[in-house]
C-alpha cells in the first residue's frame, strides 16, 4: 500500500498527490513514470512523475480527472492509500547542457515538464518555458515553473489568462524573434505535441515529446503502448516515453488512444451512477 | 467392465476425467476439467504396474517419485501421496493441470506400450486438490537457517520452484515480482478455465509458508538493479524473468485498433479480469469474429478466451498443418470441441482496417508443406495467388514471445545470445556473472511451465552449493 501524505486540488479537475514510495523515490529521474492500481478491481494506469523527494521518500503525482479511474483517484484523501504503485518505468529524459532550451507544457502536460525543466536548469541550460491551458482555471504549476525557468510565457486558448494563443504559437513567435533553441521538450495533449513537432521540425530544433499511450504492465510485456517512430514500431513503456518529435506518428497515437472510448464512457457512467446511488442511501 | 483378456487386473483404458460440456464451457471461465473423485483416483492408481525401472521418473523434469505416490493413492493414503510429491515438487496442483505429461512421465509409462498410459498428471492433481480442500497444508520441517540470502527475479514457475527448494535448504529467499500479483505466466498467461487463480494463490501461500518473502510491484532493472541487489546484501540472484516480450509479425496493419499481442489479450483477461468488465475496470475488445494467429498453447488459450468473451467465429490461423501445431493435443481438442475454427496452412500477409483505424479484415495466403527446416518440421511455402480475406473484428498475434530486455540491458556483464536470451549453464543456471544464475524462458525462450520448474530445481542445487562454498 502506498499512502497519500498530501493532497492538493490544483484545479477543479486536477489533483496533486504526494505519495509515500521510498524505493521509487530513490531511483526515479525526470521523464520517468509509474503505473498504479487503486484497488483490487482497478485497472493499471501510467502517470508521469511530476516531482520527487529522495530524502523524504515521496513522489508527486498530478492527474486530471478524465475517466473512471482518475475520477476515483481524485476522491482519495490524505491518509488513504493506493494499492499498487510500481516504478520508476521508462527511460529518463536525456539531461545535458544544450544551451538555450524550450520547455513547452500544455494542460496536464505541464506536470511532467516541470522536473525536466528543473533538471535542465540545474545542468546549466538557459530554460525558456512556455506553458498553457484551455483557460485560466485549468492552468497548473505556474509558480513552480517560473522558479525553474529563466523566462516563462503563459498562454490560454480562450485568453482568460496570459496571452490568448496556443503554446506552440508562442514557441514559434519566440523562434521568429530570434531565440535560438538548441533543444526543446514538449508535453501535452496529442494535437499540441503534433503542432510542437511541426514547429520544431520547421526550424530544425532537436526536440522530444513524451508519449502517453494506453499501457497495462508498463514493462514491455504486453505491447499495447506501441507507437510508430520513423516507421518503426516501438514500445513507449520501455523504449520511451520520450521520442524525437519529428519522427512520431501522432495520428496513430490518437487512434490507439481511442481503442476503449466506448468502454471508458460506460465505466465512468456506471461509476457516477453508483456514487449518486450512494448519496441517496445516506 | 472392459474386455479383460491379457491382464485381468489392469484396465487398458484410463479412468476418464469429467469435463464441462463444450457448449456450456464455451460461455464460462470455470475450470474445464473437473478432476477425479476419490473412487476414480483409486481405480486409476491401481492400474500402475509398480515396475522396478520406474521409467516415468526419468521422464519427469523434477524427478517426482511417481510409483511411490501412486501406490499411496491406490492404498487411499492420500496425505502421504501428496507429501511424497511435495518432496520434489512445490507446485503439484499447477503441474497436475498444465504439464504436458503425454510428452514426459506418461510417455515413458510401460502401460502405454500396449494400452493407455497411467494418468499420472490427473493423479497428481487429485492429491494436490485433496490437500487444498482439506484446508491445511503440511509444511515440511525446515533446517536451521544458513543466514544466506537469495534474491529471485520473477515469481513464475522457475522462481517459485527455486524459492521453495532453497527455503527447504535453509536459505532466506526474497522473490521480486514486477506485477501486482505473484505467479508470473501462471496468473497473467494461463486462463482461469485451465488453471484457476485460486490454485496459484494457494501454491504461492505454500511457498510463503516455507519462509519465502514475496515482494510485488518491484521491477528488477528499474526499482533496483541486480548489481544493487548484490550490494544490498543478497548472496546470490536468480533471474527467472520469463519470456515477457511479445513478438509481432511485422506485417502491414499490426498497429490497427483491435490487434492484440497474445500477452496483452491474456493479461487483460486473466490478470486484470477484463472478462468481468465493468465490475472490474480493465476493458477488452472481442467483437464477433476473431482471428488468433499461431498454433501453440498460447494461441489455444487466446482462442478459447475469445470464445468465452463472446466471440462467435473464432479462427486459429496457423501456417503449418495441424500435425505440426506445437500446442498440446489435449488443448487443441478442447479448443476445437468448443468451436474454434482451424485455418491450417494459412499465413496472414496483412491486416486491413477501416477509415477509423479499426481492424476489418485479415488477408491470408494458403501454404503447402515443403522440405524440412532446421527444426525438422516441414517448411511452409506460400501458394502463389491463393490470397483470401477473412472478415474479423479482432486479431490476436500469438506467434511467440522473446526474452524481456529489461534485465540484460540493466546488468552490465550479463551475457546474452543474439536473440537476447541470458546465457546460462544448463545444469546449474550459472551465468557470466558470479553469483547470478538464470533459468526458465528467459534462458530457453518460451517453453513450458515444467521445464522452467526443472531449471529452477537445478539452479537451486547449484546456488546451494555456491552459497556453502562462499
XYZ file of C-alpha atoms in Angstrom:
752
model
C 0.000 0.000 0.000
C 1.211 3.482 -0.863
C -0.020 6.179 1.466
C -1.173 9.581 0.263
C 0.594 12.095 2.505
C -0.731 15.262 0.936
C -3.494 16.182 -1.461
C -3.890 19.466 -3.276
C -6.686 20.482 -5.582
C -4.908 22.368 -8.337
C -7.986 22.979 -10.457
C -11.478 21.530 -10.026
C -10.394 18.550 -12.137
C -6.674 18.419 -11.473
C -5.365 16.918 -8.255
C -1.909 16.593 -6.788
C -0.872 13.758 -4.502
C 2.325 13.409 -2.563
C 2.668 9.670 -2.118
C 4.959 7.686 0.141
C 7.065 5.446 -2.134
C 10.645 5.424 -0.816
C 12.013 2.740 -3.152
C 10.790 4.503 -6.275
C 11.788 7.931 -4.931
C 15.417 6.879 -4.567
C 15.645 5.861 -8.210
C 13.257 7.994 -10.232
C 14.612 10.540 -12.705
C 12.795 13.264 -14.666
C 10.866 11.822 -17.584
C 10.022 8.524 -15.922
C 6.598 7.311 -14.918
C 4.825 4.958 -12.549
C 1.922 2.564 -13.075
C -0.735 2.463 -10.390
C -3.792 0.453 -9.493
C -6.160 1.933 -6.946
C -7.757 -1.235 -5.616
C -8.394 -4.912 -6.280
C -10.820 -4.251 -9.147
C -8.899 -1.336 -10.592
C -7.128 -1.013 -13.905
C -3.436 -0.214 -14.237
C -2.762 3.326 -15.459
C 0.528 5.114 -16.108
C 1.201 8.521 -14.548
C 4.275 10.613 -15.200
C 6.114 11.613 -12.061
C 5.753 15.364 -11.509
C 8.263 15.606 -8.677
C 10.118 13.541 -6.118
C 11.925 13.942 -2.816
C 14.604 11.298 -2.317
C 15.158 12.162 1.337
C 11.519 12.100 2.333
C 10.913 9.112 0.058
C 7.975 10.686 -1.707
C 6.650 11.114 -5.235
C 4.396 13.863 -6.507
C 1.710 12.722 -8.911
C -0.551 15.132 -10.763
C -3.527 13.886 -12.702
C -6.565 15.195 -14.473
C -9.933 13.552 -13.921
C -10.927 12.245 -17.336
C -12.145 8.695 -16.822
C -13.426 6.404 -14.117
C -10.013 5.597 -12.659
C -8.829 9.195 -12.440
C -12.186 10.342 -11.001
C -11.996 7.615 -8.412
C -8.389 8.540 -7.681
C -9.495 12.137 -7.170
C -11.863 11.079 -4.383
C -8.996 9.680 -2.301
C -7.735 11.865 0.503
C -4.719 12.335 2.709
C -4.238 9.207 4.766
C -5.818 6.960 2.130
C -3.615 4.532 0.234
C -3.170 3.334 -3.327
C -2.973 -0.463 -3.523
C -0.267 -0.810 -6.170
C 2.374 1.573 -7.407
C 5.308 0.404 -9.492
C 8.278 2.170 -10.983
C 10.220 4.055 -11.957
C 9.381 2.981 -15.503
C 10.539 4.152 -18.898
C 13.788 5.844 -19.806
C 14.771 9.056 -18.042
C 14.980 12.284 -20.031
C 18.385 12.978 -21.513
C 19.620 15.918 -19.494
C 22.630 17.730 -20.950
C 23.891 21.240 -21.155
C 22.438 22.125 -24.547
C 22.485 25.915 -24.128
C 19.149 27.590 -24.647
C 16.241 25.182 -24.277
C 12.470 25.447 -24.660
C 10.257 23.603 -22.165
C 6.733 23.522 -23.510
C 3.853 22.182 -21.471
C 0.176 22.068 -22.381
C -2.554 21.388 -19.808
C -1.765 18.414 -17.630
C 1.469 18.037 -19.623
C 2.983 20.849 -17.573
C 3.315 18.369 -14.693
C 5.883 16.084 -16.370
C 7.664 19.062 -17.964
C 8.365 20.551 -14.534
C 11.036 18.096 -13.273
C 12.653 18.059 -16.717
C 12.858 21.875 -16.770
C 14.329 21.851 -13.288
C 16.962 19.274 -14.250
C 17.798 21.182 -17.445
C 18.276 24.351 -15.427
C 20.461 22.536 -12.902
C 22.556 21.231 -15.806
C 23.320 24.805 -16.806
C 20.818 25.425 -19.570
C 19.033 28.695 -20.159
C 15.458 27.495 -19.680
C 12.702 29.261 -21.588
C 9.349 27.819 -20.561
C 6.054 28.125 -22.339
C 3.052 26.782 -20.523
C -0.592 26.959 -21.377
C -4.049 25.576 -20.821
C -7.531 25.846 -22.276
C -8.441 28.505 -19.742
C -7.159 30.164 -16.585
C -8.780 27.730 -14.143
C -7.048 24.782 -15.817
C -3.551 26.214 -15.644
C -1.251 24.433 -13.179
C 2.248 24.852 -11.720
C 2.804 28.410 -12.958
C 4.736 29.419 -9.846
C 6.819 26.223 -9.805
C 7.654 26.525 -13.482
C 8.636 30.164 -13.044
C 11.104 29.130 -10.336
C 12.953 26.737 -12.636
C 12.869 28.934 -15.736
C 14.888 31.917 -16.846
C 11.905 33.176 -18.765
C 8.328 31.963 -18.714
C 5.465 32.603 -21.134
C 1.889 31.722 -20.303
C -0.958 31.221 -22.759
C -4.602 30.198 -22.636
C -6.734 29.071 -25.548
C -9.549 31.432 -24.557
C -7.405 34.340 -23.437
C -8.722 34.190 -19.855
C -5.151 34.423 -18.593
C -1.774 35.216 -20.110
C -1.715 35.535 -23.828
C -4.584 34.187 -25.943
C -2.657 31.671 -28.013
C -1.548 28.065 -28.196
C 1.799 27.252 -26.594
C 3.120 26.207 -29.980
C 2.213 29.590 -31.485
C 4.111 31.239 -28.653
C 7.068 28.945 -29.312
C 7.082 29.872 -32.972
C 6.837 33.574 -32.103
C 9.917 33.319 -29.877
C 11.843 31.475 -32.562
C 10.913 34.143 -35.110
C 12.028 36.801 -32.651
C 15.450 35.228 -32.716
C 15.521 32.717 -29.849
C 17.939 30.019 -30.947
C 16.899 26.868 -29.123
C 19.441 24.066 -29.022
C 16.815 21.696 -27.664
C 13.104 21.605 -26.924
C 10.818 19.336 -24.958
C 7.058 19.422 -25.457
C 4.470 17.525 -23.452
C 0.699 17.818 -23.578
C -2.349 16.625 -25.461
C -1.586 14.864 -28.752
C -2.732 17.754 -31.013
C -0.413 20.072 -29.097
C 2.530 17.680 -29.410
C 1.797 17.241 -33.093
C 1.878 21.026 -33.596
C 5.031 21.186 -31.441
C 6.664 18.612 -33.727
C 5.740 20.655 -36.785
C 7.193 23.861 -35.369
C 10.423 22.320 -34.084
C 10.914 20.377 -37.314
C 10.302 23.503 -39.380
C 13.087 25.304 -37.535
C 15.306 22.215 -37.255
C 15.338 22.248 -33.455
C 16.194 18.885 -31.859
C 13.046 18.136 -29.897
C 11.475 15.434 -27.775
C 7.893 14.646 -26.908
C 6.715 12.354 -24.126
C 4.010 9.971 -25.326
C 1.082 8.774 -23.288
C -0.473 5.753 -24.970
C -2.590 3.161 -23.167
C -0.464 0.833 -21.013
C -1.071 -2.250 -18.904
C 2.091 -3.648 -17.338
C 4.471 -0.822 -18.273
C 7.448 -3.172 -18.569
C 7.362 -4.123 -22.248
C 5.323 -7.245 -21.761
C 2.005 -6.520 -23.430
C 2.781 -4.193 -26.321
C -0.431 -2.154 -26.139
C 1.634 1.048 -25.969
C 3.174 0.510 -29.387
C 3.838 3.676 -31.286
C 5.348 4.270 -34.692
C 8.598 6.227 -34.648
C 10.197 6.873 -38.046
C 8.155 3.984 -39.341
C 9.390 1.508 -36.755
C 7.109 0.095 -34.061
C 8.407 0.895 -30.575
C 7.003 0.273 -27.106
C 6.551 3.615 -25.347
C 6.833 1.992 -21.899
C 10.377 0.685 -22.337
C 11.753 2.432 -25.428
C 10.220 5.770 -24.401
C 8.169 7.528 -23.229
C 10.253 10.251 -24.934
C 10.896 10.130 -28.666
C 12.175 12.541 -31.292
C 9.225 14.801 -32.030
C 9.767 14.822 -35.785
C 9.625 11.028 -36.054
C 6.409 10.227 -34.186
C 3.237 9.146 -35.992
C 0.779 11.215 -33.961
C -2.273 10.105 -35.937
C -1.631 6.505 -34.970
C -1.185 7.579 -31.354
C -4.527 9.397 -31.457
C -6.282 6.389 -32.965
C -4.793 3.979 -30.459
C -5.701 6.183 -27.516
C -9.340 5.783 -28.565
C -9.438 1.973 -28.509
C -11.535 1.829 -25.374
C -13.501 5.089 -25.752
C -16.804 3.281 -25.522
C -15.843 1.154 -22.517
C -14.333 4.158 -20.763
C -17.585 6.062 -21.146
C -19.586 3.075 -19.905
C -17.287 2.649 -16.937
C -17.458 6.323 -15.989
C -21.261 6.442 -16.254
C -21.585 3.362 -14.115
C -19.232 4.852 -11.548
C -21.062 8.167 -11.406
C -24.426 6.434 -11.065
C -23.122 4.251 -8.259
C -21.830 7.345 -6.487
C -25.194 9.096 -6.772
C -26.930 5.958 -5.554
C -24.610 6.044 -2.587
C -25.601 9.651 -1.761
C -29.267 8.812 -1.816
C -28.836 5.963 0.577
C -27.036 8.104 3.103
C -16.275 -53.549 -17.450
C -13.865 -53.558 -20.361
C -12.615 -56.666 -22.087
C -10.371 -58.430 -19.618
C -8.179 -60.805 -21.518
C -4.452 -60.278 -21.256
C -4.069 -58.827 -17.773
C -7.263 -59.236 -15.855
C -6.147 -56.813 -13.122
C -5.306 -53.866 -15.336
C -7.796 -51.924 -17.369
C -6.342 -50.981 -20.748
C -8.136 -47.667 -20.592
C -7.519 -44.907 -18.112
C -10.258 -43.548 -15.912
C -11.873 -40.778 -17.888
C -11.953 -37.353 -16.288
C -15.218 -35.474 -16.302
C -15.110 -32.234 -18.212
C -17.607 -29.453 -18.627
C -19.763 -29.822 -21.705
C -18.147 -27.889 -24.592
C -21.349 -25.959 -25.361
C -21.623 -24.869 -21.762
C -17.976 -24.181 -21.045
C -17.601 -22.082 -24.179
C -19.548 -19.447 -22.275
C -17.901 -19.540 -18.877
C -14.500 -19.201 -17.252
C -14.929 -22.111 -14.822
C -12.391 -24.876 -14.939
C -12.908 -27.212 -17.892
C -11.527 -30.446 -16.435
C -13.258 -31.301 -13.202
C -10.773 -33.727 -11.678
C -11.072 -37.256 -10.313
C -13.282 -38.369 -7.459
C -11.611 -40.486 -4.751
C -13.039 -43.634 -6.316
C -11.770 -42.718 -9.770
C -8.339 -41.839 -8.412
C -8.002 -45.107 -6.533
C -9.142 -47.114 -9.561
C -6.679 -45.282 -11.805
C -3.830 -45.642 -9.307
C -4.445 -49.386 -9.184
C -3.554 -49.578 -12.869
C 0.090 -48.796 -12.019
C 2.340 -51.828 -12.560
C 4.857 -50.548 -9.962
C 7.607 -51.581 -12.340
C 11.141 -51.641 -10.955
C 12.718 -49.468 -13.618
C 10.396 -46.506 -12.986
C 10.809 -45.040 -16.472
C 8.173 -42.448 -15.571
C 10.524 -40.816 -13.042
C 13.159 -40.290 -15.702
C 10.523 -38.560 -17.810
C 9.768 -36.022 -15.070
C 11.837 -32.838 -15.192
C 11.602 -32.523 -11.390
C 12.023 -36.253 -10.688
C 8.894 -36.883 -8.640
C 8.848 -40.404 -7.110
C 5.841 -41.319 -9.215
C 5.310 -45.018 -8.377
C 5.551 -44.251 -4.655
C 2.905 -41.555 -4.635
C 0.670 -43.585 -6.923
C 0.930 -46.552 -4.573
C -0.178 -44.352 -1.686
C -3.247 -43.304 -3.693
C -4.083 -46.917 -4.504
C -3.982 -47.541 -0.741
C -6.119 -44.446 -0.079
C -3.250 -42.843 1.819
C -3.824 -39.514 0.081
C -1.955 -37.316 2.547
C 1.142 -39.465 2.267
C 0.820 -39.314 -1.503
C 0.881 -35.516 -1.573
C 3.680 -35.360 0.993
C 5.685 -37.613 -1.306
C 5.104 -35.269 -4.256
C 5.932 -32.217 -2.174
C 9.399 -33.644 -1.543
C 10.201 -32.901 -5.183
C 7.533 -30.526 -6.408
C 6.318 -27.410 -4.648
C 3.563 -26.756 -7.187
C 1.683 -30.035 -7.740
C -1.797 -28.574 -8.214
C -0.383 -26.487 -11.054
C 1.719 -29.248 -12.639
C -1.134 -31.717 -12.444
C -3.082 -29.311 -14.632
C -0.676 -27.777 -17.111
C 2.291 -30.147 -17.521
C 2.463 -31.860 -20.904
C 2.530 -35.266 -19.201
C 1.927 -37.011 -22.531
C 5.448 -35.952 -23.547
C 7.042 -36.641 -20.172
C 6.222 -39.139 -17.415
C 3.235 -40.656 -19.196
C 5.186 -41.048 -22.413
C 7.614 -43.335 -20.561
C 4.903 -45.389 -18.816
C 5.167 -49.115 -19.587
C 1.383 -49.414 -19.719
C 1.462 -47.047 -22.657
C 3.301 -49.576 -24.820
C 0.106 -51.562 -25.250
C -2.643 -49.558 -23.673
C -3.277 -46.093 -22.382
C -0.531 -44.934 -20.042
C -1.260 -44.286 -16.397
C -2.941 -40.881 -15.916
C -0.123 -39.576 -13.728
C -0.989 -35.903 -14.169
C -4.585 -36.418 -13.139
C -3.478 -38.359 -10.068
C -1.041 -35.608 -9.116
C -3.804 -33.066 -9.469
C -6.173 -35.220 -7.436
C -3.952 -35.428 -4.352
C -2.909 -31.786 -4.592
C -6.570 -30.764 -4.688
C -7.317 -33.226 -1.897
C -4.905 -31.421 0.375
C -6.144 -27.976 -0.664
C -9.737 -28.959 0.007
C -8.711 -30.232 3.415
C -7.636 -26.663 4.134
C -4.398 -27.220 5.955
C -1.212 -27.904 4.102
C 1.612 -29.886 5.651
C 4.809 -27.895 5.885
C 7.964 -29.966 5.911
C 10.450 -29.470 8.765
C 12.811 -26.686 7.794
C 16.529 -26.840 8.595
C 18.372 -24.277 10.730
C 18.705 -21.041 8.746
C 22.008 -20.758 6.908
C 21.997 -16.958 7.114
C 22.379 -16.702 3.340
C 20.056 -14.508 1.297
C 18.941 -15.158 -2.259
C 17.030 -12.738 -4.484
C 14.736 -14.223 -7.096
C 13.660 -12.141 -10.065
C 10.187 -13.153 -11.181
C 7.556 -15.242 -9.428
C 6.724 -17.599 -12.265
C 7.234 -21.354 -12.226
C 11.057 -21.214 -12.290
C 11.294 -18.669 -9.480
C 8.657 -20.298 -7.273
C 10.225 -23.745 -7.602
C 13.701 -22.461 -6.892
C 12.474 -20.378 -3.954
C 10.701 -23.368 -2.433
C 13.760 -25.572 -2.840
C 16.187 -23.029 -1.407
C 13.891 -22.348 1.545
C 13.825 -26.059 2.290
C 17.636 -25.933 2.290
C 17.568 -23.218 4.949
C 18.281 -20.133 2.861
C 16.367 -16.893 3.122
C 14.673 -16.169 -0.191
C 13.036 -12.971 -1.416
C 11.086 -13.073 -4.680
C 10.698 -9.795 -6.585
C 7.693 -9.594 -8.894
C 7.100 -6.735 -11.344
C 3.332 -7.153 -11.500
C 0.921 -6.673 -8.613
C 0.248 -10.395 -8.144
C 2.701 -13.285 -7.851
C 2.672 -16.228 -10.258
C 4.091 -14.825 -13.486
C 2.695 -16.612 -16.528
C 0.531 -18.711 -14.203
C -1.547 -15.610 -13.438
C -1.164 -13.378 -16.492
C -0.902 -16.041 -19.180
C -2.748 -19.250 -18.407
C -6.511 -18.709 -18.268
C -8.756 -19.342 -15.293
C -10.572 -22.187 -17.084
C -7.331 -24.128 -17.381
C -5.689 -23.094 -14.122
C -7.896 -21.381 -11.532
C -6.066 -18.425 -9.991
C -7.169 -19.573 -6.550
C -4.955 -22.623 -7.071
C -1.983 -20.422 -7.940
C -2.685 -18.264 -4.901
C -2.669 -21.325 -2.642
C 0.525 -22.692 -4.154
C 2.171 -19.300 -3.586
C 0.851 -19.394 0.004
C 2.604 -22.743 0.420
C 5.896 -21.252 -0.801
C 5.428 -18.347 1.620
C 4.805 -20.760 4.471
C 8.230 -22.189 3.734
C 9.560 -18.770 4.725
C 9.880 -17.205 1.292
C 9.191 -13.472 1.105
C 7.300 -12.225 -1.951
C 7.612 -8.550 -2.918
C 5.233 -7.410 -5.676
C 5.363 -4.142 -7.668
C 9.139 -4.393 -7.846
C 10.781 -4.257 -11.269
C 14.311 -5.569 -11.065
C 16.297 -3.488 -13.515
C 14.260 -0.400 -12.602
C 13.290 -0.318 -8.927
C 16.675 -1.910 -8.131
C 19.243 -3.399 -10.484
C 20.858 -6.793 -9.978
C 24.115 -5.051 -9.050
C 22.259 -3.133 -6.349
C 20.581 -6.262 -5.003
C 24.005 -7.884 -4.611
C 25.201 -4.717 -2.871
C 22.074 -4.729 -0.675
C 23.279 -7.959 0.899
C 21.939 -10.739 -1.276
C 24.490 -13.525 -1.647
C 23.086 -14.727 -4.957
C 20.484 -13.728 -7.518
C 18.354 -15.991 -9.692
C 16.791 -14.497 -12.803
C 13.582 -16.213 -13.876
C 12.014 -13.223 -15.557
C 10.308 -15.209 -18.307
C 9.558 -14.593 -21.945
C 7.897 -11.261 -21.475
C 8.340 -9.671 -24.867
C 5.582 -10.220 -27.400
C 6.590 -10.882 -30.992
C 4.630 -9.349 -33.820
C 4.690 -10.494 -37.439
C 5.868 -7.199 -38.925
C 3.095 -7.229 -41.486
C 1.112 -4.135 -42.511
C -1.803 -3.248 -40.245
C -0.484 -4.682 -36.997
C -0.910 -1.392 -35.167
C -4.595 -1.100 -36.053
C -7.057 -0.909 -33.192
C -8.254 -4.397 -32.406
C -4.883 -6.085 -32.950
C -3.570 -7.561 -29.729
C -0.457 -9.410 -28.755
C -1.496 -12.629 -27.013
C 0.327 -11.287 -23.958
C -1.914 -8.245 -23.846
C -5.101 -10.147 -24.640
C -4.452 -12.780 -21.975
C -3.105 -10.311 -19.388
C -6.230 -8.201 -19.688
C -8.453 -11.219 -19.282
C -6.500 -13.242 -16.730
C -4.563 -10.841 -14.532
C -6.852 -7.842 -14.867
C -10.105 -9.845 -15.035
C -11.399 -7.960 -18.056
C -13.918 -10.781 -18.512
C -15.680 -9.255 -15.516
C -15.781 -5.729 -17.014
C -17.373 -3.381 -15.969
C -17.263 -4.778 -12.433
C -13.502 -4.790 -12.912
C -12.160 -1.661 -14.579
C -9.987 -3.171 -17.320
C -11.775 -3.441 -20.681
C -11.147 -5.861 -23.538
C -12.455 -5.911 -27.105
C -13.552 -9.116 -28.748
C -16.293 -8.383 -31.222
C -17.998 -11.154 -33.134
C -15.175 -12.530 -35.262
C -11.665 -13.123 -34.018
C -8.533 -14.421 -35.722
C -5.851 -15.855 -33.480
C -2.542 -16.219 -35.315
C -0.331 -19.104 -34.166
C -0.601 -22.758 -33.195
C 0.866 -23.060 -29.729
C -0.664 -23.315 -26.285
C -0.818 -19.537 -26.025
C -2.819 -19.442 -29.264
C -5.231 -22.070 -27.910
C -5.598 -20.110 -24.667
C -6.293 -16.947 -26.656
C -8.858 -18.592 -28.935
C -10.675 -20.226 -26.030
C -10.646 -16.947 -24.101
C -12.049 -15.134 -27.153
C -14.930 -17.614 -27.361
C -15.693 -17.155 -23.695
C -15.685 -13.403 -24.103
C -18.427 -13.674 -26.696
C -16.511 -14.294 -29.923
C -18.870 -16.197 -32.220
C -16.499 -17.085 -35.034
C -13.041 -17.675 -33.651
C -10.380 -18.707 -36.155
C -6.983 -20.167 -35.456
C -4.748 -19.156 -38.342
C -1.695 -21.410 -38.493
C 0.890 -21.559 -41.247
C 1.729 -25.260 -40.978
C -0.695 -28.167 -40.687
C -2.455 -29.418 -37.601
C 0.121 -32.181 -37.154
C 2.862 -29.582 -36.634
C 0.930 -27.445 -34.151
C 3.098 -27.022 -31.064
C 0.096 -26.866 -28.697
C -0.743 -29.872 -26.544
C -3.082 -32.227 -28.385
C -5.491 -32.034 -25.464
C -5.679 -28.253 -25.733
C -6.238 -28.357 -29.495
C -9.051 -30.856 -28.977
C -10.567 -28.752 -26.214
C -10.495 -25.675 -28.424
C -11.982 -27.490 -31.421
C -14.732 -29.005 -29.265
C -15.579 -25.538 -28.082
C -15.946 -24.387 -31.652
C -12.606 -22.903 -32.680
C -12.299 -22.924 -36.473
C -8.856 -24.107 -37.551
C -7.403 -22.485 -40.653
C -4.299 -24.597 -41.065
C -1.686 -23.999 -43.769
C -2.697 -20.365 -43.744
C -0.458 -17.372 -43.149
C -1.531 -13.756 -42.643
C 0.047 -11.274 -45.029
C -1.625 -8.070 -43.883
C -4.373 -6.717 -41.707
C -6.810 -4.304 -43.285
C -8.517 -1.535 -41.349
C -11.374 0.887 -41.805
C -11.189 4.670 -42.024
C -11.106 4.981 -38.215
C -8.160 2.684 -37.780
C -10.108 -0.412 -36.710
C -9.486 -3.949 -37.929
C -11.890 -5.101 -40.646
C -10.219 -7.995 -42.437
C -7.146 -10.141 -42.320
C -5.630 -11.124 -45.632
C -4.053 -14.567 -45.656
C -2.251 -16.767 -48.129
C -2.599 -20.548 -48.342
C 0.542 -22.544 -47.631
C 1.828 -26.001 -48.516
C 4.477 -28.031 -46.750
C 7.875 -28.157 -48.416
C 11.239 -29.550 -47.323
C 12.006 -29.973 -43.607
C 13.637 -26.920 -41.991
C 16.188 -26.677 -39.169
C 13.504 -27.649 -36.608
C 12.850 -30.869 -38.558
C 9.332 -29.742 -39.363
C 8.397 -29.309 -42.999
C 8.757 -25.705 -44.025
C 5.523 -23.993 -45.052
C 5.698 -22.414 -48.501
C 3.138 -19.912 -49.801
C 0.941 -20.969 -52.708
C 1.067 -18.127 -55.185
C -2.204 -16.440 -55.980
C -4.078 -18.143 -53.138
C -4.671 -14.978 -51.099
C -8.048 -14.620 -49.451
C -9.596 -12.440 -46.783
C -11.334 -13.211 -43.530
C -13.628 -10.578 -42.055
C -12.645 -10.094 -38.413
C -13.125 -7.568 -35.618
C -10.122 -8.573 -33.528
C -6.760 -10.187 -34.299
C -4.618 -11.793 -31.609
C -0.985 -12.385 -32.524
C 0.204 -15.498 -30.689
C 3.348 -16.384 -32.597
C 5.661 -16.445 -29.601
C 7.407 -14.339 -27.006
C 11.015 -13.364 -26.590
C 13.084 -12.545 -23.525
C 12.270 -9.192 -21.964
C 15.378 -6.996 -22.385
C 14.894 -5.158 -19.079
C 17.335 -7.278 -17.051
C 20.082 -7.855 -19.643
C 20.052 -4.156 -20.579
C 20.488 -3.044 -16.964
C 23.010 -5.683 -15.894
C 26.485 -4.940 -17.263
C 28.488 -8.081 -17.930
C 25.488 -10.397 -18.177
C 25.980 -12.261 -21.430
C 23.083 -12.954 -23.752
C 22.529 -14.702 -27.073
C 21.889 -12.678 -30.202
C 18.176 -13.129 -29.520
C 18.587 -11.622 -26.057
C 18.286 -14.824 -24.020
C 20.527 -14.930 -20.976
C 23.340 -17.439 -21.453
C 23.268 -19.892 -18.550
C 24.752 -23.345 -17.980
C 22.068 -25.940 -18.406
C 22.888 -27.974 -15.319
C 23.462 -25.086 -12.912
C 21.933 -21.939 -14.362
C 25.261 -20.164 -13.813
C 25.611 -17.028 -15.944
C 28.617 -14.950 -16.958
C 28.350 -13.048 -13.655
C 29.446 -14.540 -10.366
C 26.546 -15.156 -8.024
C 23.979 -14.579 -10.754
C 22.004 -17.576 -12.019
C 19.187 -17.796 -14.529
C 16.613 -20.268 -15.756
C 13.245 -20.708 -17.414
C 12.000 -18.926 -20.504
C 14.485 -16.051 -20.228
C 17.204 -18.624 -20.937
C 15.457 -21.149 -23.176
C 12.914 -18.979 -24.952
C 9.202 -19.614 -24.490
C 8.738 -23.208 -23.291
C 6.609 -24.970 -20.686
C 5.859 -24.472 -17.013
C 7.508 -27.738 -16.022
C 10.709 -27.081 -17.982
C 11.038 -23.760 -16.186
C 10.454 -25.588 -12.916
C 13.141 -28.104 -13.795
C 15.569 -25.248 -14.463
C 14.613 -23.717 -11.117
C 15.232 -27.010 -9.373
C 18.710 -27.449 -10.908
C 19.655 -23.833 -10.229
C 18.544 -24.228 -6.602
C 21.007 -27.096 -6.166
C 23.782 -25.069 -7.794
C 23.030 -21.970 -5.729
C 23.007 -24.037 -2.533
C 26.408 -25.396 -3.452
C 27.676 -21.923 -4.340
C 26.453 -20.481 -1.037
C 28.005 -23.250 1.015
C 31.387 -22.706 -0.635
C 31.182 -18.942 -0.373
